[in-house]
């Protein structure tokens, strides 16, 4: 029904929707057939993990999951290496979609969940069997979906429809100028938000006038005396000179000695 309704559209978009509908119906039929054959009995494995039923080893008829190989066409496809990679991916993806844990980065919690999932699929008990069965079922569903999409040529037809839509949008933009109008609208919204978030500045009243600058107070004599540089103290004698630079004294003349001697006589 989905394929018929999509095919009525015609063109590349109709072919893409037609291929998508065919791939969806094909994948749903294959998954239903897989569940009917009981290749991945996830609910029975969960009951065994809760000790409500007897243990069912997974993969079946194999004591070591690392050496498992399907014996019949109806046996489940299983690879321990793919199971480890899928468990790490599913653990990290599940935690990244949940709300973040306080005081812990989300990336660190995702890595811890991935390591925990890898540890669970390596257990040799009912809990490990349930973890391996769940991861193997998810890998099988992904494989069936990719195979159905490739059979219906969904990637190539979707790419052709997207190229056609891009060319039509570019022509419409060149005719109507949608991108330029969108850019102007985004700029106007950004400026409006910025003006609303900026606090208003204090403005002076409209009738107020700017007061003239205040003149410094006049300097009186006392203020000038305190602010003027202090003069050096007066000199009360000849300047002191060091002995090395002083002029040597001349001995008294002989006339002075003779007159003094005559006076004492």
XYZ file of N, CA and C in Angstrom:
795
model
N 0.833 -1.208 0.000
C 0.000 0.000 0.000
C 0.859 1.246 0.000
N 1.902 1.252 0.875
C 2.789 2.414 0.933
C 3.522 2.600 -0.376
N 3.940 1.486 -0.989
C 4.669 1.586 -2.255
C 3.765 2.091 -3.362
N 2.487 1.613 -3.383
C 1.568 2.064 -4.431
C 1.245 3.534 -4.287
N 1.030 4.005 -3.043
C 0.732 5.417 -2.837
C 1.899 6.298 -3.166
N 3.131 5.822 -2.859
C 4.308 6.628 -3.158
C 4.619 6.623 -4.634
N 4.357 5.464 -5.321
C 4.661 5.410 -6.736
C 3.767 6.286 -7.558
N 2.563 6.623 -7.040
C 1.659 7.486 -7.788
C 2.186 8.900 -7.904
N 3.142 9.287 -7.037
C 3.693 10.650 -7.095
C 4.493 10.850 -8.365
N 5.240 9.815 -8.823
C 6.026 9.956 -10.030
C 7.298 10.734 -9.775
N 8.240 10.661 -10.743
C 9.472 11.408 -10.626
C 10.451 10.754 -9.670
N 11.513 11.506 -9.394
C 12.551 10.970 -8.517
C 12.074 10.847 -7.076
N 11.279 11.813 -6.637
C 10.756 11.717 -5.271
C 9.815 10.520 -5.130
N 9.004 10.254 -6.134
C 8.128 9.089 -6.096
C 8.905 7.790 -6.087
N 10.006 7.732 -6.856
C 10.835 6.527 -6.863
C 11.506 6.302 -5.512
N 11.934 7.406 -4.882
C 12.583 7.277 -3.567
C 11.591 6.788 -2.521
N 10.384 7.348 -2.499
C 9.373 6.889 -1.542
C 8.923 5.455 -1.851
N 8.875 5.115 -3.126
C 8.526 3.757 -3.516
C 9.557 2.763 -2.992
N 10.832 3.072 -3.172
C 11.897 2.190 -2.694
C 11.903 2.098 -1.167
N 11.638 3.226 -0.495
C 11.590 3.203 0.964
C 10.448 2.332 1.472
N 9.284 2.403 0.839
C 8.168 1.570 1.250
C 8.431 0.094 1.017
N 9.016 -0.249 -0.154
C 9.332 -1.644 -0.439
C 10.350 -2.190 0.556
N 11.367 -1.390 0.884
C 12.387 -1.837 1.839
C 11.797 -2.024 3.231
N 10.888 -1.150 3.635
C 10.272 -1.288 4.953
C 9.444 -2.557 5.057
N 8.630 -2.832 4.032
C 7.813 -4.045 4.053
C 8.678 -5.302 3.998
N 9.721 -5.271 3.213
C 10.608 -6.429 3.112
C 11.315 -6.694 4.438
N 11.815 -5.637 5.081
C 12.506 -5.808 6.361
C 11.556 -6.304 7.445
N 10.341 -5.778 7.465
C 9.371 -6.232 8.464
C 9.026 -7.708 8.267
N 8.897 -8.155 7.016
C 8.616 -9.565 6.768
C 9.755 -10.466 7.194
N 10.982 -10.057 6.948
C 12.131 -10.872 7.347
C 12.264 -10.944 8.870
N 12.035 -9.823 9.557
C 12.128 -9.838 11.024
C 11.041 -10.726 11.618
N 9.841 -10.712 11.032
C 8.766 -11.570 11.523
C 9.114 -13.041 11.308
N 9.717 -13.349 10.192
C 10.136 -14.726 9.932
C 11.240 -15.157 10.897
N 12.147 -14.255 11.199
C 13.212 -14.573 12.157
C 12.634 -14.867 13.544
N 11.656 -14.070 13.975
C 11.027 -14.336 15.267
C 10.225 -15.634 15.254
N 9.630 -15.969 14.121
C 8.848 -17.204 14.037
C 9.758 -18.430 14.159
N 10.934 -18.340 13.607
C 11.871 -19.461 13.709
C 12.546 -19.543 15.074
N 12.476 -18.481 15.872
C 13.063 -18.506 17.205
C 14.572 -18.486 17.215
N 15.179 -17.717 16.329
C 16.641 -17.677 16.294
C 17.219 -16.908 17.473
N 16.544 -15.857 17.865
C 17.039 -15.040 18.985
C 15.926 -14.923 20.035
N 15.740 -15.937 20.886
C 14.638 -15.921 21.878
C 14.990 -15.019 23.065
N 14.804 -13.726 22.883
C 15.238 -12.784 23.905
C 14.398 -12.893 25.175
N 13.092 -13.112 25.048
C 12.241 -13.177 26.243
C 12.539 -14.433 27.066
N 12.795 -15.548 26.402
C 13.159 -16.748 27.139
C 14.507 -16.597 27.837
N 15.420 -15.880 27.200
C 16.715 -15.640 27.835
C 16.577 -14.725 29.059
N 15.676 -13.752 28.982
C 15.445 -12.889 30.138
C 14.826 -13.671 31.290
N 13.894 -14.601 30.991
C 13.315 -15.431 32.052
C 14.378 -16.319 32.686
N 15.286 -16.826 31.874
C 16.368 -17.647 32.423
C 17.326 -16.802 33.265
N 17.561 -15.543 32.865
C 18.428 -14.676 33.668
C 17.808 -14.339 35.006
N 16.462 -14.298 35.067
C 15.749 -14.053 36.324
C 15.473 -15.342 37.101
N 16.060 -16.447 36.620
C 15.914 -17.755 37.270
C 14.449 -18.197 37.304
N 13.694 -17.833 36.281
C 12.314 -18.293 36.144
C 12.213 -19.509 35.235
N 13.220 -19.755 34.429
C 13.274 -20.919 33.565
C 14.673 -21.510 33.616
N 14.804 -22.664 32.995
C 16.107 -23.302 32.923
C 16.990 -22.550 31.928
N 18.279 -22.596 32.173
C 19.217 -21.850 31.336
C 19.219 -22.385 29.911
N 19.244 -21.448 28.954
C 19.374 -21.761 27.537
C 20.649 -21.075 27.039
N 21.599 -21.866 26.709
C 22.869 -21.286 26.277
C 22.710 -20.538 24.953
N 23.406 -19.438 24.854
C 23.434 -18.690 23.600
C 24.884 -18.280 23.334
N 25.363 -18.573 22.145
C 24.701 -19.275 21.036
C 24.453 -20.746 21.361
N 23.407 -21.330 20.770
C 23.023 -22.698 21.138
C 24.039 -23.730 20.646
N 24.062 -24.860 21.371
C 24.907 -26.008 21.001
C 26.378 -25.615 20.903
N 26.811 -24.724 21.804
C 28.211 -24.296 21.788
C 28.614 -23.929 23.210
N 29.644 -24.607 23.694
C 30.130 -24.272 25.030
C 30.992 -23.039 25.051
N 31.618 -22.688 23.926
C 32.495 -21.517 23.841
C 31.943 -20.573 22.779
N 31.491 -19.373 23.155
C 30.947 -18.457 22.127
C 31.978 -17.992 21.118
N 33.262 -18.044 21.478
C 34.295 -17.575 20.559
C 34.479 -18.545 19.380
N 34.072 -19.803 19.543
C 34.277 -20.807 18.502
C 32.959 -21.253 17.872
N 31.954 -20.447 17.968
C 30.649 -20.842 17.434
C 30.619 -20.678 15.917
N 29.956 -21.607 15.274
C 29.693 -21.540 13.834
C 28.325 -22.163 13.596
N 27.450 -21.538 12.794
C 26.099 -22.091 12.560
C 26.171 -23.435 11.861
N 25.436 -24.393 12.409
C 25.433 -25.757 11.854
C 24.354 -25.960 10.803
N 23.229 -25.244 10.903
C 22.116 -25.363 9.958
C 21.734 -23.977 9.440
N 21.000 -23.903 8.333
C 20.571 -22.583 7.840
C 19.664 -21.839 8.807
N 18.935 -22.566 9.653
C 18.055 -21.908 10.621
C 18.766 -21.496 11.908
N 20.044 -21.847 12.028
C 20.786 -21.470 13.232
C 21.065 -19.970 13.218
N 21.112 -19.345 14.393
C 21.354 -17.893 14.424
C 22.784 -17.553 14.020
N 22.919 -16.448 13.343
C 24.245 -15.952 12.984
C 24.823 -15.194 14.175
N 26.033 -15.575 14.566
C 26.629 -14.976 15.763
C 28.133 -14.911 15.576
N 28.702 -13.768 15.984
C 30.147 -13.567 16.011
C 30.489 -12.838 17.307
N 31.390 -13.398 18.067
C 31.723 -12.802 19.365
C 32.377 -11.427 19.196
N 33.174 -11.260 18.161
C 33.789 -9.952 17.925
C 32.735 -8.906 17.596
N 31.792 -9.255 16.712
C 30.697 -8.322 16.419
C 29.841 -8.051 17.656
N 29.692 -9.053 18.494
C 28.902 -8.869 19.723
C 29.577 -7.889 20.666
N 30.889 -7.949 20.791
C 31.606 -7.011 21.660
C 31.478 -5.575 21.147
N 31.669 -5.399 19.833
C 31.547 -4.050 19.254
C 30.123 -3.526 19.394
N 29.148 -4.384 19.119
C 27.754 -3.964 19.244
C 27.368 -3.651 20.679
N 27.884 -4.418 21.643
C 27.581 -4.141 23.049
C 28.143 -2.796 23.481
N 29.375 -2.492 23.074
C 29.959 -1.187 23.420
C 29.159 -0.045 22.798
N 28.752 -0.210 21.537
C 27.975 0.837 20.862
C 26.612 1.028 21.521
N 25.921 -0.063 21.803
C 24.592 0.044 22.409
C 24.654 0.613 23.819
N 25.667 0.229 24.598
C 25.799 0.776 25.954
C 26.059 2.267 25.951
N 26.996 2.723 25.101
C 27.260 4.157 25.035
C 26.105 4.949 24.486
N 25.409 4.389 23.456
C 24.269 5.097 22.870
C 23.107 5.205 23.848
N 22.856 4.152 24.609
C 21.749 4.182 25.567
C 21.971 5.215 26.649
N 23.193 5.307 27.156
C 23.471 6.278 28.219
C 23.463 7.699 27.674
N 23.934 7.902 26.443
C 23.935 9.253 25.868
C 22.523 9.783 25.626
N 21.543 8.901 25.472
C 20.157 9.339 25.274
C 19.433 9.602 26.586
N 20.022 9.196 27.717
C 19.405 9.422 29.015
C 19.843 10.766 29.588
N 19.143 11.297 30.607
C 19.590 12.543 31.263
C 20.955 12.363 31.898
N 21.741 13.438 31.879
C 23.103 13.375 32.405
C 23.101 13.215 33.919
N 24.120 12.547 34.412
C 24.279 12.325 35.847
C 24.942 13.556 36.456
N 24.448 14.075 37.589
C 25.081 15.253 38.199
C 26.523 14.968 38.614
N 27.361 15.994 38.463
C 28.770 15.980 38.881
C 29.619 15.000 38.077
N 29.096 14.444 36.986
C 29.864 13.527 36.151
C 29.647 13.896 34.687
N 30.718 13.959 33.896
C 30.532 14.245 32.468
C 29.821 13.099 31.764
N 28.986 13.441 30.792
C 28.209 12.433 30.087
C 29.087 11.475 29.290
N 30.214 11.970 28.778
C 31.114 11.096 28.018
C 31.725 10.019 28.907
N 32.085 10.390 30.137
C 32.661 9.404 31.056
C 31.638 8.339 31.435
N 30.393 8.734 31.645
C 29.342 7.771 31.967
C 29.079 6.851 30.771
N 29.132 7.387 29.551
C 28.931 6.558 28.356
C 30.043 5.527 28.200
N 31.277 5.933 28.471
C 32.396 4.983 28.385
C 32.250 3.881 29.437
N 31.837 4.274 30.648
C 31.628 3.274 31.699
C 30.512 2.299 31.328
N 29.424 2.804 30.735
C 28.325 1.927 30.312
C 28.764 0.989 29.184
N 29.584 1.479 28.262
C 30.085 0.620 27.185
C 30.961 -0.500 27.736
N 31.828 -0.168 28.679
C 32.668 -1.199 29.291
C 31.836 -2.212 30.067
N 30.793 -1.742 30.747
C 29.909 -2.661 31.476
C 29.179 -3.598 30.526
N 28.726 -3.084 29.390
C 28.043 -3.938 28.408
C 28.992 -4.976 27.823
N 30.227 -4.569 27.554
C 31.217 -5.528 27.051
C 31.495 -6.606 28.090
N 31.537 -6.220 29.356
C 31.753 -7.214 30.421
C 30.579 -8.182 30.527
N 29.354 -7.707 30.338
C 28.180 -8.574 30.469
C 28.135 -9.647 29.385
N 28.508 -9.285 28.155
C 28.434 -10.279 27.074
C 29.528 -11.328 27.185
N 30.511 -11.141 28.049
C 31.569 -12.139 28.225
C 31.288 -13.098 29.376
N 30.184 -12.899 30.111
C 29.864 -13.768 31.249
C 29.373 -15.130 30.754
N 29.734 -16.170 31.505
C 29.296 -17.530 31.189
C 28.211 -17.952 32.177
N 27.078 -17.259 32.111
C 25.942 -17.546 32.981
C 24.673 -17.092 32.268
N 23.494 -17.298 32.850
C 22.261 -16.866 32.157
C 22.217 -15.385 31.830
N 22.823 -14.539 32.681
C 22.844 -13.107 32.365
C 23.685 -12.824 31.129
N 24.812 -13.488 31.000
C 25.633 -13.327 29.798
C 24.946 -13.847 28.553
N 24.198 -14.972 28.689
C 23.437 -15.487 27.539
C 22.386 -14.489 27.079
N 21.679 -13.857 28.032
C 20.666 -12.867 27.668
C 21.296 -11.648 27.006
N 22.458 -11.188 27.518
C 23.127 -10.028 26.923
C 23.599 -10.350 25.509
N 24.178 -11.535 25.297
C 24.627 -11.910 23.948
C 23.456 -12.062 22.986
N 22.347 -12.611 23.465
C 21.174 -12.775 22.599
C 20.591 -11.418 22.200
N 20.541 -10.484 23.125
C 19.986 -9.153 22.812
C 20.859 -8.419 21.796
N 22.182 -8.432 22.002
C 23.070 -7.737 21.064
C 23.036 -8.408 19.699
N 23.017 -9.755 19.668
C 22.963 -10.463 18.386
C 21.657 -10.176 17.651
N 20.559 -10.051 18.373
C 19.283 -9.723 17.730
C 19.330 -8.315 17.131
N 19.897 -7.349 17.848
C 20.016 -5.987 17.300
C 20.883 -5.970 16.054
N 21.978 -6.729 16.056
C 22.835 -6.792 14.871
C 22.110 -7.451 13.704
N 21.308 -8.479 13.995
C 20.555 -9.150 12.930
C 19.507 -8.215 12.325
N 18.807 -7.443 13.145
C 17.819 -6.486 12.628
C 18.489 -5.423 11.766
N 19.657 -4.937 12.211
C 20.386 -3.947 11.416
C 20.848 -4.544 10.094
N 21.278 -5.788 10.101
C 21.717 -6.445 8.864
C 20.547 -6.643 7.905
N 19.399 -7.054 8.430
C 18.218 -7.243 7.578
C 17.767 -5.919 6.978
N 17.775 -4.846 7.762
C 17.350 -3.532 7.252
C 18.282 -3.032 6.159
N 19.596 -3.191 6.364
C 20.546 -2.748 5.344
C 20.416 -3.573 4.068
N 20.183 -4.883 4.222
C 20.026 -5.728 3.042
C 18.764 -5.361 2.259
N 17.665 -5.092 2.974
C 16.428 -4.708 2.290
C 16.565 -3.356 1.596
N 17.258 -2.414 2.236
C 17.455 -1.102 1.608
C 18.329 -1.206 0.369
N 19.347 -2.052 0.426
C 20.208 -2.219 -0.748
C 19.467 -2.918 -1.879
N 18.592 -3.872 -1.537
C 17.832 -4.574 -2.577
C 16.861 -3.627 -3.278
N 16.239 -2.728 -2.527
C 15.276 -1.786 -3.119
C 15.941 -0.529 -3.673
N 17.261 -0.440 -3.618
C 18.024 0.712 -4.129
C 17.590 2.018 -3.452
N 17.417 1.960 -2.148
C 17.015 3.159 -1.415
C 18.106 4.228 -1.413
N 19.398 3.889 -1.176
C 20.412 4.963 -1.139
C 20.542 5.731 -2.450
N 20.581 5.020 -3.582
C 20.781 5.717 -4.857
C 19.569 6.570 -5.228
N 18.369 6.040 -5.012
C 17.170 6.815 -5.350
C 16.981 7.998 -4.404
N 17.333 7.831 -3.152
C 17.240 8.961 -2.216
C 18.243 10.047 -2.569
N 19.463 9.645 -2.963
C 20.464 10.638 -3.363
C 20.020 11.402 -4.602
N 19.411 10.713 -5.558
C 18.920 11.393 -6.769
C 17.809 12.375 -6.426
N 16.912 12.005 -5.507
C 15.840 12.916 -5.099
C 16.392 14.128 -4.359
N 17.397 13.921 -3.542
C 17.992 15.051 -2.820
C 18.708 16.003 -3.766
N 19.394 15.462 -4.777
C 20.036 16.349 -5.758
C 19.008 17.173 -6.519
N 17.902 16.536 -6.889
C 16.856 17.278 -7.584
C 16.242 18.353 -6.681
N 16.008 18.016 -5.435
C 15.474 19.011 -4.506
C 16.435 20.154 -4.268
N 17.733 19.871 -4.217
C 18.716 20.943 -4.045
C 18.766 21.885 -5.229
N 18.666 21.344 -6.428
C 18.664 22.211 -7.618
C 17.419 23.096 -7.662
N 16.259 22.532 -7.296
C 15.034 23.336 -7.270
C 15.114 24.430 -6.212
N 15.680 24.115 -5.068
C 15.805 25.129 -4.012
C 16.771 26.237 -4.414
N 17.851 25.884 -5.102
C 18.795 26.927 -5.536
C 18.154 27.858 -6.570
N 17.358 27.311 -7.479
C 16.670 28.157 -8.450
C 15.647 29.065 -7.771
N 14.928 28.508 -6.803
C 13.947 29.328 -6.078
C 14.619 30.423 -5.270
N 15.773 30.111 -4.704
C 16.511 31.125 -3.933
C 17.024 32.225 -4.845
N 17.522 31.850 -6.025
C 18.009 32.873 -6.960
C 16.869 33.756 -7.472
N 15.658 33.224 -7.552
C 14.537 34.014 -8.056
C 13.934 34.908 -6.972
N 13.767 34.389 -5.778
C 13.075 35.134 -4.717
C 14.009 35.745 -3.679
N 15.283 35.333 -3.643
C 16.202 35.865 -2.639
C 15.847 35.440 -1.223
N 15.537 34.173 -1.046
C 15.131 33.687 0.276
C 16.301 33.720 1.251
N 17.487 33.355 0.782
C 18.640 33.315 1.686
C 19.003 34.707 2.184
N 18.936 35.716 1.271
C 19.261 37.080 1.710
C 18.224 37.587 2.708
N 16.948 37.324 2.443
C 15.912 37.747 3.377
C 16.058 37.030 4.725
N 16.425 35.764 4.689
C 16.631 35.022 5.943
C 17.813 35.581 6.716
N 18.881 35.950 6.001
C 20.045 36.524 6.681
C 19.707 37.867 7.311
N 18.945 38.717 6.602
C 18.552 40.003 7.186
C 17.632 39.807 8.389
N 16.728 38.856 8.285
C 15.844 38.588 9.411
C 16.615 38.084 10.622
N 17.581 37.190 10.388
C 18.390 36.686 11.506
C 19.212 37.799 12.127
N 19.758 38.707 11.296
C 20.532 39.829 11.824
C 19.654 40.767 12.637
N 18.434 41.019 12.171
C 17.519 41.888 12.916
C 17.125 41.264 14.248
N 16.888 39.966 14.249
C 16.537 39.285 15.500
C 17.709 39.321 16.476
N 18.938 39.105 15.964
C 20.111 39.126 16.837
C 20.336 40.511 17.430
N 20.171 41.574 16.628
C 20.343 42.928 17.153
C 19.262 43.281 18.166
N 18.032 42.820 17.913
C 16.948 43.076 18.873
C 17.212 42.381 20.205
N 17.640 41.140 20.141
C 17.942 40.408 21.383
C 19.110 41.053 22.112
N 20.150 41.497 21.367
C 21.296 42.141 22.007
C 20.893 43.457 22.661
N 20.009 44.218 22.021
C 19.558 45.479 22.629
C 18.713 45.234 23.876
N 17.965 44.139 23.893
C 17.172 43.823 25.075
C 18.028 43.325 26.229
N 19.095 42.636 25.903
C 19.954 42.091 26.954
C 20.938 43.105 27.496
N 21.245 44.187 26.739
C 22.191 45.202 27.204
C 21.486 46.120 28.200
N 22.062 46.380 29.398
C 21.407 47.271 30.372
C 21.406 48.709 29.872
N 20.338 49.466 30.115
C 20.286 50.864 29.652
C 21.258 51.741 30.432
N 21.821 52.719 29.726
C 22.746 53.657 30.359
C 21.978 54.798 31.025
N 22.568 55.339 32.081
C 21.957 56.466 32.785
C 22.122 57.733 31.950
N 20.997 58.390 31.613
C 21.024 59.594 30.793
C 20.719 60.816 31.657
N 21.398 61.963 31.404
C 21.108 63.175 32.182
C 19.752 63.742 31.787
N 19.123 64.506 32.661
C 17.837 65.124 32.297
C 18.001 66.067 31.117
N 16.979 66.259 30.297
C 17.127 67.054 29.054
C 17.390 68.526 29.309
N 16.894 69.142 30.439
C 17.059 70.573 30.692
C 18.313 70.901 31.476
N 19.068 69.911 31.854
C 20.261 70.185 32.663
C 21.383 70.682 31.776
N 22.147 71.625 32.270
C 23.297 72.153 31.566
C 24.565 71.742 32.287
N 25.592 71.649 31.522
C 26.860 71.254 32.116
C 27.442 72.430 32.897
N 27.782 72.187 34.147
C 28.345 73.239 35.007
C 29.757 73.570 34.565
N 30.137 74.908 34.659
C 31.510 75.275 34.255
C 32.527 74.645 35.202
N 33.716 74.456 34.736
C 34.741 73.865 35.618
C 35.034 74.768 36.801
N 35.211 74.207 37.944
C 35.488 74.943 39.180
C 36.933 75.417 39.184
N 37.117 76.741 39.460
C 38.467 77.309 39.499
C 39.153 76.904 40.782
N 40.451 76.723 40.764
C 41.157 76.361 42.003
C 41.108 77.517 42.999
N 41.126 77.260 44.295
C 41.083 78.339 45.301
C 42.330 79.199 45.236
N 42.196 80.493 45.564
C 43.383 81.385 45.531
C 44.394 80.978 46.598
N 45.616 81.147 46.239
C 46.697 80.787 47.163
C 47.046 82.013 48.022
N 46.941 81.855 49.331
C 47.378 82.934 50.230
C 48.850 82.747 50.568
N 49.344 83.662 51.392
C 50.786 83.652 51.727
C 51.152 82.425 52.547
N 50.255 82.052 53.469
C 50.572 80.899 54.309
C 50.606 79.624 53.478
N 49.659 79.498 52.561
C 49.630 78.316 51.692
C 50.853 78.287 50.786
N 51.233 79.467 50.270
C 52.416 79.536 49.424
C 53.682 79.223 50.200
N 53.699 79.623 51.494
C 54.887 79.349 52.305
C 55.047 77.856 52.567
N 53.915 77.187 52.767
C 53.998 75.745 53.032
C 54.278 74.946 51.777
N 53.813 75.441 50.651
C 53.983 74.678 49.404
C 55.242 75.033 48.654
N 55.883 76.179 48.952
C 57.097 76.564 48.240
C 58.273 75.739 48.744
N 59.264 75.538 47.921
C 60.434 74.748 48.365
C 61.197 75.476 49.475
N 61.702 74.704 50.411
C 62.440 75.270 51.566
C 63.822 75.706 51.121
N 64.204 76.982 51.424
C 65.553 77.428 51.017
C 66.621 76.765 51.874
N 67.824 76.691 51.378
C 68.906 76.075 52.170
C 69.269 76.970 53.362
N 69.797 76.380 54.431
C 70.185 77.203 55.617
C 71.362 78.118 55.285
N 71.464 79.264 55.979
C 72.583 80.210 55.705
C 73.917 79.631 56.143
N 74.927 80.026 55.454
C 76.289 79.577 55.777
C 76.910 80.552 56.775
N 77.470 80.032 57.897
C 78.078 80.846 58.948
C 79.591 80.827 58.906
N 80.215 80.305 57.968
C 81.670 80.278 57.895
C 82.102 79.857 56.519
N 83.382 79.821 56.335
C 83.875 79.389 55.028
C 83.517 77.933 54.799
N 83.356 77.610 53.648
C 83.021 76.201 53.359
C 84.158 75.284 53.748
N 83.756 74.173 54.267
C 84.730 73.191 54.713
C 85.354 72.524 53.513
N 86.614 72.362 53.579
C 87.344 71.703 52.497
C 88.182 70.608 53.109
N 88.341 69.581 52.389
C 89.103 68.432 52.872
C 90.582 68.774 52.951
N 91.304 68.073 53.781
C 92.742 68.385 53.905
C 93.509 68.157 52.629
N 93.037 67.240 51.816
C 93.789 66.949 50.584
C 93.673 68.077 49.585
N 92.596 68.832 49.653
C 92.403 69.898 48.656
C 92.646 71.298 49.240
N 92.920 71.392 50.566
C 93.127 72.729 51.178
C 94.503 73.278 50.816
N 94.605 74.563 50.862
C 95.859 75.248 50.524
C 96.797 75.212 51.724
N 98.038 74.765 51.580
C 98.963 74.707 52.755
C 99.253 76.113 53.300
N 99.312 76.195 54.658
C 99.559 77.481 55.302
C 101.053 77.827 55.244
N 101.307 79.084 55.020
C 102.682 79.575 54.964
C 103.203 79.897 56.372
N 104.388 79.559 56.629
C 104.949 79.905 57.970
C 105.016 81.425 58.158
N 104.945 81.874 59.361
C 105.005 83.340 59.604
C 106.347 83.914 59.164
N 106.263 85.126 58.769
C 107.474 85.779 58.239
C 108.457 86.076 59.379
N 109.663 86.295 58.988
C 110.704 86.590 59.982
C 110.482 87.934 60.643
N 109.873 88.888 59.987
C 109.567 90.179 60.564
C 108.632 90.038 61.746
N 107.677 89.135 61.645
C 106.744 88.931 62.746
C 107.486 88.366 63.949
N 108.394 87.454 63.750
C 109.138 86.888 64.878
C 110.057 87.915 65.513
N 110.643 88.755 64.746
C 111.558 89.746 65.283
C 110.805 90.798 66.061
N 109.666 91.196 65.636
C 108.920 92.227 66.366
C 108.381 91.663 67.670
N 107.984 90.399 67.637
C 107.477 89.795 68.868
C 108.614 89.617 69.868
N 109.787 89.316 69.377
C 110.890 89.147 70.288
C 111.300 90.503 70.912
N 111.258 91.523 70.134
C 111.596 92.845 70.657
C 110.570 93.292 71.671
N 109.389 92.968 71.539
C 108.336 93.406 72.482
C 108.517 92.726 73.803
N 108.900 91.430 73.784
C 109.130 90.759 75.058
C 110.373 91.262 75.742
N 111.323 91.692 74.969
C 112.476 92.241 75.605
C 112.177 93.601 76.241
